[in-house]
Amino acid sequence: MAHIGVLALQGDYEKHARSLERAGAQVSEVRTVAELNAVDGLVIPGGESTTMLKLLDRESLFEPLREFGATKPIFGTCAGAILLATKVENPEQVSLGLVDIGVRRNAYGRQLDSRVVSIDADGFGALEAVFIRAPIIRTVGPGVTVLARYNDDPVLVEQGLHLVATFHPELSADDRVHAYFVKKVTG
Ligand code: GLN
């Protein structure tokens, strides 16, 4: 059984844990380097990326996360997508640089802070996508596969081991995206 961690410093990590369990994984909350090194894959949840960066720094988890991502799968959603990107704007901030995408934070604007839409994803068909102060993926490198778009912008992408969603699959009653990540972890 895949043992998957959920980064539990801030944000909606509990819902991810439930979705992963329903998708057949054993799940642990990760707050320390030792807990990180005990899992085979990791979910970085939505929340507030600037706050998460501060907490990663405080727990000395930033470099260990980067090293973890060199050999093990990470699934980043929303703020987690921002942390995985190679380039972040609005404003610029540091990131792990594990997925070759450039993102713009809070890019859908104030009046459209959150919304639920239907997207069509490669290999999934129709998927509900819940966006909450989401970033927009502005650029994708040559090694990145776009699995779904919304308004022409990529919203579900993967590169090698890693998966990125700018929406919140843990908020939909559908565990297929989590099941897809569990499969990436089990190989
Ligand atoms: N707006 C948040 C950020 O920029 C992300 C929002 C989310 O994770 N739901 O970090």
XYZ file of C-alpha atoms and ligand atoms in Angstrom:
197
model
C 0.000 0.000 0.000
C 1.305 3.469 -0.873
C 2.315 5.510 2.167
C 1.604 9.147 1.312
C 2.291 12.193 3.436
C 0.261 15.376 3.549
C 2.249 18.492 4.390
C 0.359 19.656 7.487
C 1.845 23.045 8.339
C -1.081 25.141 7.138
C -4.044 24.923 4.772
C -6.653 22.271 4.047
C -4.515 19.175 4.549
C -7.167 17.128 6.402
C -9.475 16.928 3.395
C -6.549 15.673 1.295
C -5.861 12.979 3.863
C -9.470 11.728 3.647
C -9.428 11.766 -0.189
C -6.126 9.827 -0.273
C -7.469 7.259 2.190
C -10.569 6.748 0.063
C -8.232 6.340 -2.924
C -6.510 3.476 -1.106
C -3.410 5.056 0.453
C -2.019 4.922 3.958
C -1.726 8.580 5.016
C 0.483 10.451 7.494
C 0.628 14.130 8.349
C 4.091 15.569 7.701
C 5.512 18.382 9.841
C 9.144 17.332 10.271
C 12.035 16.047 8.163
C 11.780 12.641 9.857
C 8.077 12.416 8.965
C 8.870 13.466 5.388
C 11.515 10.788 5.024
C 9.053 8.102 6.132
C 6.662 8.553 3.191
C 6.771 7.524 -0.506
C 4.937 10.562 -1.880
C 3.648 13.912 -0.621
C 0.674 16.216 -1.108
C 1.250 19.943 -0.635
C -2.238 21.361 -0.001
C -3.874 24.671 -0.772
C -3.683 27.450 1.753
C -1.468 30.501 1.693
C 1.854 29.963 -0.025
C 3.670 32.853 1.679
C 2.686 31.525 5.114
C 3.677 28.001 4.085
C 7.099 29.247 2.967
C 7.647 30.885 6.363
C 6.685 27.680 8.160
C 8.888 25.565 5.858
C 11.746 27.857 6.724
C 11.011 27.681 10.457
C 10.898 23.860 10.360
C 14.000 23.689 8.087
C 11.910 21.735 5.584
C 12.542 23.690 2.390
C 15.748 21.963 1.239
C 14.626 18.496 2.425
C 11.424 18.966 0.382
C 13.434 19.839 -2.702
C 15.594 16.746 -2.190
C 12.505 14.592 -1.585
C 11.043 15.824 -4.885
C 14.166 14.794 -6.785
C 13.233 11.131 -6.357
C 9.664 10.953 -4.988
C 6.300 12.162 -6.294
C 4.706 15.374 -5.042
C 1.153 16.538 -5.775
C 0.721 20.284 -5.264
C -2.702 21.923 -5.264
C -3.234 25.679 -5.450
C -0.732 27.081 -2.891
C 1.061 23.731 -3.314
C 1.217 24.377 -7.070
C 2.792 27.761 -6.340
C 5.422 26.096 -4.130
C 6.300 23.518 -6.831
C 6.680 26.067 -9.664
C 9.961 27.291 -11.109
C 8.766 30.902 -11.309
C 6.219 32.835 -9.218
C 4.874 36.330 -9.806
C 2.388 38.741 -8.181
C 4.538 39.094 -6.173
C 7.704 37.167 -6.939
C 8.602 34.638 -4.263
C 10.914 31.687 -3.814
C 9.701 28.232 -4.755
C 10.937 24.663 -4.924
C 11.376 24.700 -8.721
C 10.369 21.064 -9.115
C 7.828 21.571 -11.920
C 8.734 23.728 -14.921
C 5.814 26.146 -14.784
C 5.519 29.863 -14.224
C 2.534 30.898 -12.106
C 0.819 34.143 -11.281
C -0.759 34.211 -7.817
C -4.360 35.287 -7.178
C -4.663 35.721 -10.890
C -8.408 35.369 -11.397
C -9.036 38.632 -9.565
C -11.083 39.688 -6.591
C -14.685 39.425 -7.784
C -14.076 35.860 -8.959
C -12.343 34.754 -5.765
C -13.818 31.305 -5.918
C -15.882 29.265 -8.324
C -16.858 25.713 -9.193
C -16.648 24.721 -12.847
C -16.573 21.599 -14.959
C -13.379 20.835 -16.854
C -12.518 18.102 -19.318
C -9.302 16.331 -18.332
C -7.236 13.916 -20.430
C -7.775 10.416 -19.136
C -10.533 11.525 -16.724
C -13.340 13.060 -18.754
C -15.479 15.612 -16.910
C -14.089 16.742 -13.559
C -15.485 19.263 -11.095
C -12.868 21.939 -10.359
C -13.142 24.179 -7.294
C -10.998 27.312 -7.600
C -10.217 29.439 -4.530
C -7.996 32.495 -5.063
C -6.207 30.294 -7.558
C -2.970 30.993 -9.389
C -2.887 30.887 -13.183
C -0.221 28.777 -14.873
C 1.196 31.278 -17.378
C 4.064 29.252 -18.838
C 4.783 25.531 -19.142
C 8.184 24.101 -20.021
C 8.715 21.428 -22.701
C 8.736 18.575 -20.162
C 5.303 19.444 -18.791
C 2.117 17.669 -19.931
C -1.127 19.624 -19.694
C -3.964 17.295 -18.640
C -6.705 19.916 -18.402
C -7.374 23.571 -19.129
C -9.927 26.093 -17.992
C -10.394 29.219 -20.153
C -7.373 28.047 -22.176
C -5.091 28.147 -19.117
C -3.554 24.887 -17.863
C -5.115 23.841 -14.534
C -3.965 20.211 -14.194
C -0.435 19.372 -15.341
C 2.228 16.799 -14.681
C 5.960 16.557 -15.116
C 7.738 13.304 -14.406
C 6.905 12.262 -10.864
C 4.927 15.370 -10.014
C 1.319 16.452 -10.411
C -0.042 19.990 -10.117
C -3.623 21.275 -9.866
C -4.505 24.950 -9.494
C -7.923 23.825 -8.198
C -8.915 21.811 -5.105
C -9.796 18.170 -5.938
C -10.036 17.416 -2.197
C -13.178 19.586 -2.068
C -15.060 17.520 -4.657
C -16.845 14.244 -3.944
C -14.654 12.522 -6.522
C -11.359 10.902 -5.622
C -10.113 10.156 -9.139
C -7.373 12.804 -9.151
C -6.093 11.518 -5.815
C -6.326 7.947 -7.117
C -4.221 9.035 -10.109
C -1.580 10.398 -7.725
C -1.662 7.224 -5.612
C -0.888 5.326 -8.830
C 2.068 7.608 -9.547
C 3.397 6.795 -6.062
C 2.957 3.045 -6.366
C 4.520 3.200 -9.853
N -3.921 32.583 -3.000
C -3.122 31.581 -2.343
C -1.640 31.864 -2.533
O -1.294 32.678 -3.329
C -3.465 30.208 -2.845
C -4.921 29.908 -2.598
C -5.243 28.479 -2.310
O -4.362 27.660 -2.038
N -6.514 28.182 -2.263
O -0.832 31.292 -1.881
